[in-house]
Each structure stands twice: as C-alpha cells, then as structure tokens.
CSV table of C-alpha atoms in Angstrom, one decimal:
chain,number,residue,atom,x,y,z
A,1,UNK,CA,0.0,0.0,0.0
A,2,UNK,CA,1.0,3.6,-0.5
A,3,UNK,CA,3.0,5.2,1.9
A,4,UNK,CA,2.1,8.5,1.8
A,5,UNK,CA,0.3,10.3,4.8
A,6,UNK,CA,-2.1,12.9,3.4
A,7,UNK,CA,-5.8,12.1,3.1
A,8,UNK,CA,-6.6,12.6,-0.8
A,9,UNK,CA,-7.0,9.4,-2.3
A,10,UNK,CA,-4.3,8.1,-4.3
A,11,UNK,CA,-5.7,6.4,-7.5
A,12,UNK,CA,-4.1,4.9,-10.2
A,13,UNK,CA,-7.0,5.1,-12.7
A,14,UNK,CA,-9.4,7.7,-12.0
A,15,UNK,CA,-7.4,9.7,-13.9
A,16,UNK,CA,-8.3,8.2,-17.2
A,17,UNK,CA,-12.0,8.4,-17.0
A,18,UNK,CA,-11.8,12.2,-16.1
A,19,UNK,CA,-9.6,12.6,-19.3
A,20,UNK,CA,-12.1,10.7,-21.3
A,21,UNK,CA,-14.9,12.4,-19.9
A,22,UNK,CA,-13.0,15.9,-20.6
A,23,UNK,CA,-12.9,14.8,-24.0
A,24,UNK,CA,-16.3,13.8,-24.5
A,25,UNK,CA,-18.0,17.1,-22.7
A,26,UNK,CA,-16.1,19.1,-24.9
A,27,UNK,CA,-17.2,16.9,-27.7
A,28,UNK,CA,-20.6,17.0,-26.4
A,29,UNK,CA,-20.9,20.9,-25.9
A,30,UNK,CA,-18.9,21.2,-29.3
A,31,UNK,CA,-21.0,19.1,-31.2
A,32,UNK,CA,-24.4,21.0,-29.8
A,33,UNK,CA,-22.6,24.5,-30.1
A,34,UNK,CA,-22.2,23.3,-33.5
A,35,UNK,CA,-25.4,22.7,-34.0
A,36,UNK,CA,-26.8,26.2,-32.2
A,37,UNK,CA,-24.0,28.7,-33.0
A,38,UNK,CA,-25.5,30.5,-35.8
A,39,UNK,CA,-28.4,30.9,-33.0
A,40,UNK,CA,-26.4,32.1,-30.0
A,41,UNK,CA,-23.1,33.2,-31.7
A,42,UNK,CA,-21.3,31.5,-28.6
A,43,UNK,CA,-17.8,30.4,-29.8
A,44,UNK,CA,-17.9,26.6,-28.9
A,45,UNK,CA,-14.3,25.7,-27.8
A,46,UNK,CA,-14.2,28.3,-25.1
A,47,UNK,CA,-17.1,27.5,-23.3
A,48,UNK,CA,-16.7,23.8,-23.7
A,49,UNK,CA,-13.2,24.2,-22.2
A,50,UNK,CA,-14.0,25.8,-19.5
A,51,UNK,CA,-16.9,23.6,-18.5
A,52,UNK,CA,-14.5,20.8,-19.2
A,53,UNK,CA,-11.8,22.2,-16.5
A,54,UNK,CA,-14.5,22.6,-13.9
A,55,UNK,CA,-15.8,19.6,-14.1
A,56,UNK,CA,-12.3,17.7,-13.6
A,57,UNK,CA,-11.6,20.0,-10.6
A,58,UNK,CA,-14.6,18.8,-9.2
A,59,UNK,CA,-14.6,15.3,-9.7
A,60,UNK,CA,-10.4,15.2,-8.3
A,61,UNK,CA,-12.2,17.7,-5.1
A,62,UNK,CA,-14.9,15.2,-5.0
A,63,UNK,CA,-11.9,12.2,-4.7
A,64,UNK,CA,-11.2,13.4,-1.5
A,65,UNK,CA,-11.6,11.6,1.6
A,66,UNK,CA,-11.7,14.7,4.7
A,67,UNK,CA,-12.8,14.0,8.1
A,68,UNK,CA,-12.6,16.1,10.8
A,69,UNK,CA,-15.1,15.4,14.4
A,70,UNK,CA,-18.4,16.6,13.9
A,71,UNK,CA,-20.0,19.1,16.0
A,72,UNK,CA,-22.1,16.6,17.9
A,73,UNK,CA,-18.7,15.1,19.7
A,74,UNK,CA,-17.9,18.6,21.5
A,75,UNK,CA,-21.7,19.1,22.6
A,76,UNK,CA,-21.4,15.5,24.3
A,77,UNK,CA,-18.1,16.3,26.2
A,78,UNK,CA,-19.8,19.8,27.4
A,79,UNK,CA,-23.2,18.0,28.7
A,80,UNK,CA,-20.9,15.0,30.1
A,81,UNK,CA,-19.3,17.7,31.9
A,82,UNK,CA,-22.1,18.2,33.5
A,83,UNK,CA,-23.0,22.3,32.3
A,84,UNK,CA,-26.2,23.2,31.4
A,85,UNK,CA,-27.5,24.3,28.3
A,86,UNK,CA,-27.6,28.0,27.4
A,87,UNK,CA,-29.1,28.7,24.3
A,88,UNK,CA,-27.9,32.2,24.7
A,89,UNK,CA,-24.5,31.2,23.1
A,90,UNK,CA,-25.8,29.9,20.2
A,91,UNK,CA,-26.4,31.9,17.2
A,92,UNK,CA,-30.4,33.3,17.0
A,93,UNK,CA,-32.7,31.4,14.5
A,94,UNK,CA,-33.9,34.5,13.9
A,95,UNK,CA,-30.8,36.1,12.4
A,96,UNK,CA,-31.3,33.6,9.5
A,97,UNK,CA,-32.9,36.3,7.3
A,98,UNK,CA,-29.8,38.5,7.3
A,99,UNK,CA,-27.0,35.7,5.7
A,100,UNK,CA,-26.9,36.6,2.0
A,101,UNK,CA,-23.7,35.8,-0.2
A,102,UNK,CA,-22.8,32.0,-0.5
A,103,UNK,CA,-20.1,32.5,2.0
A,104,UNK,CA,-21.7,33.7,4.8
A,105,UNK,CA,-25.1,31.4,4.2
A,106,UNK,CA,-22.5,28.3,3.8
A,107,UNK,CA,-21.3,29.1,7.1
A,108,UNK,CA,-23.9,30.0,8.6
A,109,UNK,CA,-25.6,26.2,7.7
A,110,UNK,CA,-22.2,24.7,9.9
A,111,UNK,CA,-22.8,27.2,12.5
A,112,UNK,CA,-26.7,26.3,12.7
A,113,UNK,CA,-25.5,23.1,12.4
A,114,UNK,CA,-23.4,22.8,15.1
A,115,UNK,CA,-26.2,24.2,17.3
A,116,UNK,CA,-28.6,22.0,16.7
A,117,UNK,CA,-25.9,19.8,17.5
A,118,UNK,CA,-25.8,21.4,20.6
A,119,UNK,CA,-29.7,21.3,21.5
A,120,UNK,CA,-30.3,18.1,20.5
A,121,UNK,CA,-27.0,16.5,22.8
A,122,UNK,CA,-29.5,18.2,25.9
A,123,UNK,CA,-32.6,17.0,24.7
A,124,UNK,CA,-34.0,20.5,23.5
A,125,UNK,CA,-36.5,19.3,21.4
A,126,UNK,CA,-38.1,22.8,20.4
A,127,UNK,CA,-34.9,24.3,20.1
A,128,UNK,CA,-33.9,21.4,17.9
A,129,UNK,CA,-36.7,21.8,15.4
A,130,UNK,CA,-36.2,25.5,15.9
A,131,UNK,CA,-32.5,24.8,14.8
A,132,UNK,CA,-33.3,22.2,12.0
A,133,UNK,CA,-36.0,25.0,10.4
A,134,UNK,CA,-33.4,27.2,10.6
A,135,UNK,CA,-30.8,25.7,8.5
A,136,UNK,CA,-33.4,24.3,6.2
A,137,UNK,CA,-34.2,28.0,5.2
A,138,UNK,CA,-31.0,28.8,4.9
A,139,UNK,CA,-30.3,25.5,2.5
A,140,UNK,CA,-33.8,26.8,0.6
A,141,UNK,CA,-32.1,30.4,-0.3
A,142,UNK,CA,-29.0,28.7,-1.0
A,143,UNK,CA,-30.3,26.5,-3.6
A,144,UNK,CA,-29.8,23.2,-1.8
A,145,UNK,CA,-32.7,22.6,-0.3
A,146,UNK,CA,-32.5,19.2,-1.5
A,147,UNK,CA,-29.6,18.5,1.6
A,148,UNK,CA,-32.1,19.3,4.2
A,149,UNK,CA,-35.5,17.5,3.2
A,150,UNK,CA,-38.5,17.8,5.0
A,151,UNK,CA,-38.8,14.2,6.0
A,152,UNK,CA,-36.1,15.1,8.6
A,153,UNK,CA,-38.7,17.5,9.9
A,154,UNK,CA,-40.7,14.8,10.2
A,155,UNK,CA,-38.6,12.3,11.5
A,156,UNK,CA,-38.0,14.6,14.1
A,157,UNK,CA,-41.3,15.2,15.1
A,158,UNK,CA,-42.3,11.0,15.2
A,159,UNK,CA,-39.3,10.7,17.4
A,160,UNK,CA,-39.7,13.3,19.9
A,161,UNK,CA,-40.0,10.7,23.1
A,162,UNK,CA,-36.4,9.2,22.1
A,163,UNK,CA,-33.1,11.2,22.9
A,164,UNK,CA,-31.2,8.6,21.2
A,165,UNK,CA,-33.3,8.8,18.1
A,166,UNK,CA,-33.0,12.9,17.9
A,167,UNK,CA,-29.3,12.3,18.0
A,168,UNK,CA,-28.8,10.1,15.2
A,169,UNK,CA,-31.5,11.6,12.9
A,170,UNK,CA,-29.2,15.2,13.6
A,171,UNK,CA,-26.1,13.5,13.0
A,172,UNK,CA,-27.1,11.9,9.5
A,173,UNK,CA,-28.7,14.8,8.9
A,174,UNK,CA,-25.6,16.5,9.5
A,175,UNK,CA,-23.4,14.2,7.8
A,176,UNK,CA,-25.8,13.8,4.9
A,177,UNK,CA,-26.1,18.0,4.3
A,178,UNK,CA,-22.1,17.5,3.1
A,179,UNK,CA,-22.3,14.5,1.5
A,180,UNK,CA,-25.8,16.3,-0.8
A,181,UNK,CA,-23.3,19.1,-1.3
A,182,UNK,CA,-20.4,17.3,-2.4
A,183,UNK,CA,-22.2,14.8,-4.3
A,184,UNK,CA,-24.0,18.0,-6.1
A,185,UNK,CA,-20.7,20.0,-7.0
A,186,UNK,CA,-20.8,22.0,-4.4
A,187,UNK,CA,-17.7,21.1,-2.9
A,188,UNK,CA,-16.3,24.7,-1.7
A,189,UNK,CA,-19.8,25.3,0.2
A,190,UNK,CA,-19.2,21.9,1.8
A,191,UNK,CA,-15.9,23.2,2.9
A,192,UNK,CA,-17.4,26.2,4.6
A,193,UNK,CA,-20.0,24.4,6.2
A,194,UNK,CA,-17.7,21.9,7.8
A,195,UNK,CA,-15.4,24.6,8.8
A,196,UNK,CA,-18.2,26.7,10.1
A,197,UNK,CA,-19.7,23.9,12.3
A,198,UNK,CA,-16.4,23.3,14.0
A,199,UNK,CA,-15.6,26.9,14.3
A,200,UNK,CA,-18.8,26.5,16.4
A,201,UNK,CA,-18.0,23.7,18.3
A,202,UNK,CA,-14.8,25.3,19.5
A,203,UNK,CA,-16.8,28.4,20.2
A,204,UNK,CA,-18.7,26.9,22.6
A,205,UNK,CA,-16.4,24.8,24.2
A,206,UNK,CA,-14.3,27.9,25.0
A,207,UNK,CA,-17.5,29.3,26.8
A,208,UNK,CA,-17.6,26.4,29.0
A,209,UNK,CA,-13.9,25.9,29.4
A,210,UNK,CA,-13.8,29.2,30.7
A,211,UNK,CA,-14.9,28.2,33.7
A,212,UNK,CA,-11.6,26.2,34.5
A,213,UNK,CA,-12.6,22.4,33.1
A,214,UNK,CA,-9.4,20.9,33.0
A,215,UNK,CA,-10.9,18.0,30.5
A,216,UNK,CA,-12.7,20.8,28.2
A,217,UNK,CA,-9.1,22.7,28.3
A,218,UNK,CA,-7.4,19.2,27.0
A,219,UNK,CA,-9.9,18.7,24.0
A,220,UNK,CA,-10.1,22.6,23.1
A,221,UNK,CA,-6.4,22.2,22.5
A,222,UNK,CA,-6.4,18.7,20.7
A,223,UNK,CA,-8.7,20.8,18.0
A,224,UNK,CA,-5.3,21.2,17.0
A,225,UNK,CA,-5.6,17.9,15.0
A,226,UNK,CA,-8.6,19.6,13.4
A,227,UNK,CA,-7.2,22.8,12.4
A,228,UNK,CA,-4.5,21.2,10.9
A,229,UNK,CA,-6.6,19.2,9.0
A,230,UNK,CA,-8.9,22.0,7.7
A,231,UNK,CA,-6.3,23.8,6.5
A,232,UNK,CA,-5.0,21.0,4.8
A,233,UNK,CA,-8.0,20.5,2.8
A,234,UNK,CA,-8.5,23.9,2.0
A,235,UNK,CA,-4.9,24.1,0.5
A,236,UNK,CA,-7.1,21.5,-1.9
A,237,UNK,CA,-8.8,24.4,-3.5
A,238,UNK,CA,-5.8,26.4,-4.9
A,239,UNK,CA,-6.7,30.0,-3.4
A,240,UNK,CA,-10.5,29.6,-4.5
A,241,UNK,CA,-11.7,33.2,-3.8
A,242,UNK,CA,-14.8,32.0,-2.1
A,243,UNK,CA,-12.9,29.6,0.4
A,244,UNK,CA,-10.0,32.9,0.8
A,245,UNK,CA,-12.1,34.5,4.0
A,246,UNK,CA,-12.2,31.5,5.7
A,247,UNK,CA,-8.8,29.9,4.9
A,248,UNK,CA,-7.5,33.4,6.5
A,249,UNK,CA,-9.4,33.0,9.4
A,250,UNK,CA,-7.8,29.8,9.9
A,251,UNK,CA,-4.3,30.6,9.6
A,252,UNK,CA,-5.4,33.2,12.0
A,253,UNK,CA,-6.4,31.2,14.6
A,254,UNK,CA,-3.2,28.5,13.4
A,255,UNK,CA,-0.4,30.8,14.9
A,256,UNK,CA,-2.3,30.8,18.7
A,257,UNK,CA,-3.1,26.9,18.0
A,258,UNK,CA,0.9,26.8,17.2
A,259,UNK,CA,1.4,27.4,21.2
A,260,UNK,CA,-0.6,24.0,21.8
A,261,UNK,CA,2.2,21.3,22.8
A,262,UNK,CA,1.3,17.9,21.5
A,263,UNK,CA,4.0,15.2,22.7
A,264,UNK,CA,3.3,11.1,21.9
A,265,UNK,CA,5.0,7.8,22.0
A,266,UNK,CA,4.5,4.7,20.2
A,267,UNK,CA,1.1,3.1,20.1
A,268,UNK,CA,0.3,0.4,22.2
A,269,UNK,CA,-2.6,-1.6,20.9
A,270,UNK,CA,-4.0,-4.2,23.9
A,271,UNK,CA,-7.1,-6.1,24.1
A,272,UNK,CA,-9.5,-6.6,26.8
A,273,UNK,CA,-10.6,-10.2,28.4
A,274,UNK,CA,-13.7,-9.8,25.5
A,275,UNK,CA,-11.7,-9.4,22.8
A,276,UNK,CA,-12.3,-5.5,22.6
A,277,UNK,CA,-9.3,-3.4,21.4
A,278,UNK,CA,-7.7,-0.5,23.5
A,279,UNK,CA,-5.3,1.9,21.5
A,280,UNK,CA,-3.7,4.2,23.2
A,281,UNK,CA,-0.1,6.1,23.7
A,282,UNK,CA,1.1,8.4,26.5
A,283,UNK,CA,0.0,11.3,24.8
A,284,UNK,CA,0.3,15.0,26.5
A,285,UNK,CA,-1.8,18.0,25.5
A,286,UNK,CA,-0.3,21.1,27.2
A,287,UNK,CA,-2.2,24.6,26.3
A,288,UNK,CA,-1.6,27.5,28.8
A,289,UNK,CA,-4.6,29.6,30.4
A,290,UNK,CA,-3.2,32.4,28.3
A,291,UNK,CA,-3.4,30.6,25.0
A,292,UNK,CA,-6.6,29.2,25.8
A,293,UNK,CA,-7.6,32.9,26.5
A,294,UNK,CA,-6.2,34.4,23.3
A,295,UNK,CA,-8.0,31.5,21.5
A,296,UNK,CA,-11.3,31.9,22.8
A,297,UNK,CA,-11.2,35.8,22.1
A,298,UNK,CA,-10.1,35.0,18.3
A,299,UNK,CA,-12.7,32.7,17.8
A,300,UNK,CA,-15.0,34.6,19.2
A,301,UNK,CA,-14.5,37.4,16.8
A,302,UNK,CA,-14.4,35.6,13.8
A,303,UNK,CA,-17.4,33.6,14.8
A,304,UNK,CA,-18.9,37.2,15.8
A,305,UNK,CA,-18.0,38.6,11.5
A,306,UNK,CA,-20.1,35.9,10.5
A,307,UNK,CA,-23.2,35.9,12.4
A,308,UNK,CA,-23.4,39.4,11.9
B,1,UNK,CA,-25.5,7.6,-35.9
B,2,UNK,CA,-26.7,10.6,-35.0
B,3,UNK,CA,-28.3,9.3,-31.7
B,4,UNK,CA,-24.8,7.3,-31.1
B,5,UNK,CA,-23.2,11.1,-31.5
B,6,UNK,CA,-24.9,12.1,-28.1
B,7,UNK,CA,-25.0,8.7,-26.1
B,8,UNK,CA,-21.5,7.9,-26.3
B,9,UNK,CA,-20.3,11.1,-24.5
B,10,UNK,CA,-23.0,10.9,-22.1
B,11,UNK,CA,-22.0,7.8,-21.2
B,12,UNK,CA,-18.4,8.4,-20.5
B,13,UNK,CA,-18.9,11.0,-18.5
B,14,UNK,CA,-20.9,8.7,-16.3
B,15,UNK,CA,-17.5,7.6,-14.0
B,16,UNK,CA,-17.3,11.5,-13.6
B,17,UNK,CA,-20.7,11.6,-12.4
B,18,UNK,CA,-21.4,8.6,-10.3
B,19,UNK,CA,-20.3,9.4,-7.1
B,20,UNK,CA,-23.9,10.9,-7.2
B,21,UNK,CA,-24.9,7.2,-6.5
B,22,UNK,CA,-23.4,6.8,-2.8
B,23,UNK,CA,-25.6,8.7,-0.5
B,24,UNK,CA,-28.1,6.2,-0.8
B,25,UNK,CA,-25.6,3.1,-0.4
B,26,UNK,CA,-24.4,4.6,2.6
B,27,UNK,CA,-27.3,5.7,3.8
B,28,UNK,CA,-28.9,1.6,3.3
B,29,UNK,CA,-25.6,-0.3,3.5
B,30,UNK,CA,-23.4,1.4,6.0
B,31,UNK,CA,-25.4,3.5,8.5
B,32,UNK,CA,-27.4,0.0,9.9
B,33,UNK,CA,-23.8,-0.8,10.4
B,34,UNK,CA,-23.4,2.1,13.0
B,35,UNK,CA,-26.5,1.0,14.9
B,36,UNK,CA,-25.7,1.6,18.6
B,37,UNK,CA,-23.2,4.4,17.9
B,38,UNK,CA,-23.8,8.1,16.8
B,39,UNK,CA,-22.6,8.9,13.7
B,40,UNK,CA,-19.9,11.3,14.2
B,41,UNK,CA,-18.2,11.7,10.8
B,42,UNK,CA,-19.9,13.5,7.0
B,43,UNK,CA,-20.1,10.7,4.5
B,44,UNK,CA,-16.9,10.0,3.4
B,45,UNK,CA,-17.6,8.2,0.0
B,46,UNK,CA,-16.0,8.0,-3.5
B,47,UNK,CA,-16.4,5.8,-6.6
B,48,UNK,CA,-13.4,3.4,-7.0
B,49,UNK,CA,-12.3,0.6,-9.0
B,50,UNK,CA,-10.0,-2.5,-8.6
B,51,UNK,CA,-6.5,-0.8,-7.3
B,52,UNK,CA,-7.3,2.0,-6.4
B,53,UNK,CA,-5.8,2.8,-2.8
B,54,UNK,CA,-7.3,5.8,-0.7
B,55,UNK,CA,-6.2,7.2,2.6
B,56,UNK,CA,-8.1,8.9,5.5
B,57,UNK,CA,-6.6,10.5,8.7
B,58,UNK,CA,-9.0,10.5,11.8
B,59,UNK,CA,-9.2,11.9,14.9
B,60,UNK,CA,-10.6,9.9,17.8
B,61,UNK,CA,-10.7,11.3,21.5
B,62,UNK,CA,-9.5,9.6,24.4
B,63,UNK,CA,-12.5,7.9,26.5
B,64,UNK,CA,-14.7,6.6,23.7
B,65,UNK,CA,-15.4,3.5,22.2
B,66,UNK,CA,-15.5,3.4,18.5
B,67,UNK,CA,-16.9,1.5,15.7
B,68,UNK,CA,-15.3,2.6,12.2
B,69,UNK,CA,-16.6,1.0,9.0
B,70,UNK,CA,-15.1,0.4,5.4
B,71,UNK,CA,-17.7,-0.9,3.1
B,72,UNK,CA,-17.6,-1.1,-0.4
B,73,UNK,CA,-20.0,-2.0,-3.3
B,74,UNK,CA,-19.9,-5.5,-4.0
B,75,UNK,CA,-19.1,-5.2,-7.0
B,76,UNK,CA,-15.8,-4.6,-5.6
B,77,UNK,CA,-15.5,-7.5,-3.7
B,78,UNK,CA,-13.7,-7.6,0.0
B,79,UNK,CA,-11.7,-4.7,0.4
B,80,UNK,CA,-8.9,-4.3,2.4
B,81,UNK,CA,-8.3,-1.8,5.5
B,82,UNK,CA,-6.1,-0.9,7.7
B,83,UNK,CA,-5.3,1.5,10.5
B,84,UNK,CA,-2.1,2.8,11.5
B,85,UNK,CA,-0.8,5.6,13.9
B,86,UNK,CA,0.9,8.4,12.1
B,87,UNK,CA,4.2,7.0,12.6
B,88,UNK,CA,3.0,4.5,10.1
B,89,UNK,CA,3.2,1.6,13.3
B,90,UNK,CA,0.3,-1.1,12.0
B,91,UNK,CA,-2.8,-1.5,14.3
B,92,UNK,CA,-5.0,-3.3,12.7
B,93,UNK,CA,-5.6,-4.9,9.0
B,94,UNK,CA,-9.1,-6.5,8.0
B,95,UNK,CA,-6.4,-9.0,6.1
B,96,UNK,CA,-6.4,-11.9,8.5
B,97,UNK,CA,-10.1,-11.6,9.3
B,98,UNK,CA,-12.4,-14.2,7.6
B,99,UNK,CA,-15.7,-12.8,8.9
B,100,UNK,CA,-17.0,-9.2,9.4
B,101,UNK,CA,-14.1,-7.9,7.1
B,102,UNK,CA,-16.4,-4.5,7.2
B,103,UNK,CA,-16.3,-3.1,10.7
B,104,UNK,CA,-13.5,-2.3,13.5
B,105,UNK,CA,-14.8,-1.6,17.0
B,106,UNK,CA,-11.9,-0.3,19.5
B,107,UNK,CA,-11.7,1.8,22.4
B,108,UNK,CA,-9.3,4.4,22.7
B,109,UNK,CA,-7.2,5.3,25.9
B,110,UNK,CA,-5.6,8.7,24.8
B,111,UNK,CA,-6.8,11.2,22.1
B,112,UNK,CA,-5.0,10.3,18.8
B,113,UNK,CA,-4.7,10.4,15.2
B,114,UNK,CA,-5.0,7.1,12.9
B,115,UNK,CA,-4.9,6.8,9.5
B,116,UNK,CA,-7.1,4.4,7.1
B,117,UNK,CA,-5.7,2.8,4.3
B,118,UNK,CA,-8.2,1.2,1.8
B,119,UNK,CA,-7.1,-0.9,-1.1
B,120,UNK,CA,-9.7,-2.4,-3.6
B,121,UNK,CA,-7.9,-5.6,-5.0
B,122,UNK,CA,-6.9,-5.9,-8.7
B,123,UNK,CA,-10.0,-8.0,-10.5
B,124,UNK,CA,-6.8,-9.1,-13.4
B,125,UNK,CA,-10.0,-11.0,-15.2
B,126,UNK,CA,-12.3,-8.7,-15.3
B,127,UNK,CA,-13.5,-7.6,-19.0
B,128,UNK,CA,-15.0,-4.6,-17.7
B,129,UNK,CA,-13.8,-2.5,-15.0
B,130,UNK,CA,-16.4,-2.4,-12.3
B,131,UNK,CA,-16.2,0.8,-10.2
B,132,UNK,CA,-18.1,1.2,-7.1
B,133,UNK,CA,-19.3,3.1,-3.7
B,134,UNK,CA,-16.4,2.9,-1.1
B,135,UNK,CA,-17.4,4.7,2.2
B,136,UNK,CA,-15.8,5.4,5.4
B,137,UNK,CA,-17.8,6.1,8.5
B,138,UNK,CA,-17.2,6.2,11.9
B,139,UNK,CA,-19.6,5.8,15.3
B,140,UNK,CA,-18.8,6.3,18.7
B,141,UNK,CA,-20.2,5.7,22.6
B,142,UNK,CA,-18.9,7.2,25.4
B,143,UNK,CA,-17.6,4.9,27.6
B,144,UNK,CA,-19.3,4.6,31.2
C-alpha cells in the first residue's frame, strides 16, 4: 500500500475516466454549439473548455476523503461535563434572514449546524426543530434545499419521546447535508460548512472551558488535530476566492493553536478479556490559560463577523 | 448515428458523475452498520475501482469507544483496511479476518490520530472495469 500520509486518495486510474470524460464534454458541448451557434453566436471551444476544466476540478475535489469530528462530539463532552444548556450562546434562529452571499449562508448552515448539534445533545426538542427549520431555510435560499428535506422534519417530530433517536437523525442529517453538497458539486460550500460547524463547536467549548474544566481545556487544544486538518483540505482548493475568507481565518487562529504542545509515544494496541481493542499512547496536551484565552477571544471574533 | 453522437459522451462522462450514486448506499448499507453508535463523521464516500488505494486520517478522542466502518459496493468485492498511527506503526488490517471484514470496533485510551488505508484488489480478469461506492464512516459511545 502507498505510503504517503495525506488524506486525498491516491488512484491509479481515475485519472483516465476524467480525461475521457473531458474529452467527450467538450465533444458534447462542441457538437451541440455546432449545432446552435449560428443561433447564440457562442464560440464553442471556449465554453466547452471551460466547463471541461471545472468539471475535472470537481470530480479530483470530490476524490477526496476529509474527516474532521463533527460538531455533535464537542456538545457531548460539554453535557458530560455536567454544564447546562444555554441557548444564549448559540447563534439566534432569527438572524437567518440576514445571511446573503454564498459564503456567509454556507457558514452559517455549519454554524446552525453545530447548534442544533448542541440542542439536541441536551434534549432540546423545540430548540432542535427550531435549529433544524433554521438551516433548512438557509439550505432553501441557497439553492440546496434538497440537503435538508422535509422528512427530517418529520422524523423529528415522530421521534420526539427518544433522545437517542433525535441524536442520530441530527447526526445523519448533518453528515448527509455534506455529502448532498459534495455529491452536487458543491464542494467549496461543503468546505465552509464543515469549517463553520467546527468553528462552532470550538466556540462553545471555549464558553464552558472558561470556567476552569481541565478535561474541556485538553480537548479545546487537541482541536489542533482539526485545524490542521482543515487547513489542509483547503490548501485542496488552490486559493479559490470564495474559500479565501475562511482559509484566513484559519491561519489566523493556526499561529495561537501553534502554542498547543502535542508530545506522543509509540502506540500500544492491547485487548480486553472480551476481545475489545484499547489503542492508546502516552499522549500530552499542554495549552496554557493564556493561550486558551487568546483563543477563545479569536474565535470569538471571527465567529462574531459571520453571524453578523 | 446521430443518436450514437450524443449517447456515447454521455455515457463516458458517467464515471465522472457517479459518485452521485453513494448517499443512498451509505445511507442503506453502511449507517445499519453504525446502529448503537452516533454517527460522528460526513459521509466520506467515493467511486473506486479495482486498485485503487485511498487514505483517510481521523481523529478519535481519548475515552470513547468506537466502531469505524469500510464498506464497499460489492461489486468490488472484499476490500482491504487498515489502521495505523501516524508513525506509520500497524494497528490493525481486516487482512487476516475471515468474517466481518467491514467493521472495527476499539476503544481508545488517549486522544490520537489514525490513518485508514483502503485498497480495492486488482479483479486481473475482469473484461469490464467495475467501479463502485467505497465509504468510510465512523460511530462512537462514550464509555461509562
């Protein structure tokens, strides 16, 4: 098997369909061009090119395999922790009618996402649906309505007696709403809305770790893993002028994530009297109150240019 | 020959195009495989075809159990997995296993990163190429 340690796929053959297929849509658009030009006047090899070139980007973008935690995975450390919910942190359902530009909508979907996330770890069934109607709207004026479909809605409402049933019918949602938009070529929004749910995530968990949680502390600092992975995938997009904001914002909050010591030894992989597997390593996070600080106040402002 | 003019080029821009076909196999084939566990992951899936190789780095958080799944089409047959740290130290390979070759449940003792390796074997006898739906999920519990 390969060697390499990065997280696109490496594929010996894809390439050859995508050439092919490059080919044939420029074939395709040249022959009906062909067939329309003395209509529309549109000079066939340009357009078909272009078309062509997008279309390859997307399907190599589309190659990818990217995985960072979802938001649900914070909001379960925060109620394990024992806080309460506050739905004062999260962003208002109300401010959905402001986000225009695909951007800040895109973002705005991770953001929404993350809190219903959030809402639905504590059981906050209203706030969930509340949450869920949100992003839907937002997915509506965005054009990808079909992400968000109103059988989730639904779903939602049938299970309302089951916590464990609003979790997972959030957390496909949630994982479904970026698989729609990468399965739809609209990979960069995906990007945004995956970046904006964990910018989320991390907000909140900065709220709570405020308070002194030693165990929030750890976890806000392992989002180092995260960030590093983010960035990574953005570099994906080559500078894509829609992804620029964000990919700033990133590198932004990379230099105070730099002060994060990560130090780990070998794995050691043992297994329990029933067979279960335990991986593990001696591992140390160290983040100081200071950098947790200047963290929390960065994320805090970029969350803050968003949801404005 | 006219018709043939159109068809052809729509069809070969169908392995372009077919990754529009995985939401619902992962949605039918792999979620039921996460019963138990809450989905914690977007749906990682892409087309592939005999040997190809993809990679995926995780991160999993200390004080969880976890269930991580690898299914492909069948079409594909078995394919293999593995997961190692990212000092490239093996910690597990679906090679040896003769049943459940799909699913990997482990706990983990400290937060780390793990990287999945997925090969789809050659099919050398194949006259056609058959591509398919790989996906990668994962599922976790917290541990009581």
């Amino acid at each position: 098997m390969s060697t390499k340690k990065q997280s696109i796929m490496k594929k010996k053959s894809w390439i050859i369909p995508i050439g092919v297929a490059l080919v044939s849509t420029t074939l395709f658009i040249a022959c009906e061009d062909s067939n329309t030009s003395n209509k529309n006047n549109v000079p066939a090899v340009q357009t078909g090119g272009k078309d062509s070139v997008e279309l390859a980007k997307m399907a190599q973008l589309q190659k990818i395999f990217f995985s960072i935690p979802a938001p649900m995975e914070m909001a379960s450390l925060i109620k394990q922790m024992g806080y309460k919910y506050d739905g004062k942190l999260l962003n208002s359902t109300e401010s959905v009618t402001r986000y225009t530009g695909e951007t800040k909508q895109a973002v705005n979907l991770g953001i929404f996402g993350a809190d219903l996330s959030y809402a639905s770890m504590f059981d906050e069934k209203q706030e969930s649906m509340n949450y869920l109607a949100a992003a839907q709207k937002l997915a509506r004026e965005m054009g990808v309505d079909g992400a968000l479909q109103d059988q989730i809605i639904e779903r939602l409402n049938n299970n309302q007696q089951s916590r464990d049933s609003l979790l997972n019918i959030v957390s496909e949602a949630y994982g479904d709403l970026n698989g729609y938009l990468k399965e739809n070529n609209r990979v960069e929004i995906s990007a945004l809305v995956i970046a904006g749910g964990w910018m989320e995530a991390l907000y909140l968990s900065t709220r709570f770790a405020a308070t002194g949680n030693e165990t929030l502390k750890a976890r806000i600092a392992e989002q180092k893993y995260s960030l590093d992975n983010l960035l990574k995938y953005f570099a994906e997009f080559n500078g894509k002028e829609n992804l620029a904001e964000m990919n700033n914002d990133l590198k932004e909050l990379k230099i105070l994530f730099d002060a994060v010591q990560i130090s780990s030894s070998s794995t050691e992989v043992k297994k329990e009297k029933d067979g279960m597997v335990v991986i593990g390593n001696s591992s140390s996070v160290t983040m100081s109150d200071e950098s947790l600080k200047n963290i929390a106040t960065k994320i805090q402002g970029i969350r803050s240019k968003y949801i404005a | 020959m006219k018709l043939l003019q159109y068809i052809i080029p729509v069809m070969l821009l169908i392995p372009v195009t077919s990754d529009a076909q995985c939401r619902p196999f992962t949605k039918n084939k792999v979620l039921p495989l996460l019963s138990g566990y809450v989905q914690n992951d977007n749906f990682n899936s892409a087309v592939l075809v005999p040997g190809d190789e993809a990679e995926l780095l995780l991160t999993f958080y200390s004080g969880k159990e976890y269930r991580l799944a690898v299914v492909a089409h069948p079409i594909l047959g078995d394919v293999d997995f593995e997961v190692r740290d990212t000092n490239d130290q093996l910690v597990y390979t679906n090679k040896d296993k003769t049943d459940n070759k799909t699913t990997f449940d482990f706990k983990m003792s400290s937060t780390q990163q793990l990287i999945v390796r997925i090969n789809v074997p050659d099919q050398k006898n194949a006259v056609i190429t058959p591509e398919g739906c790989v996906t990668v999920m994962t599922g976790y519990k917290e541990l009581k």
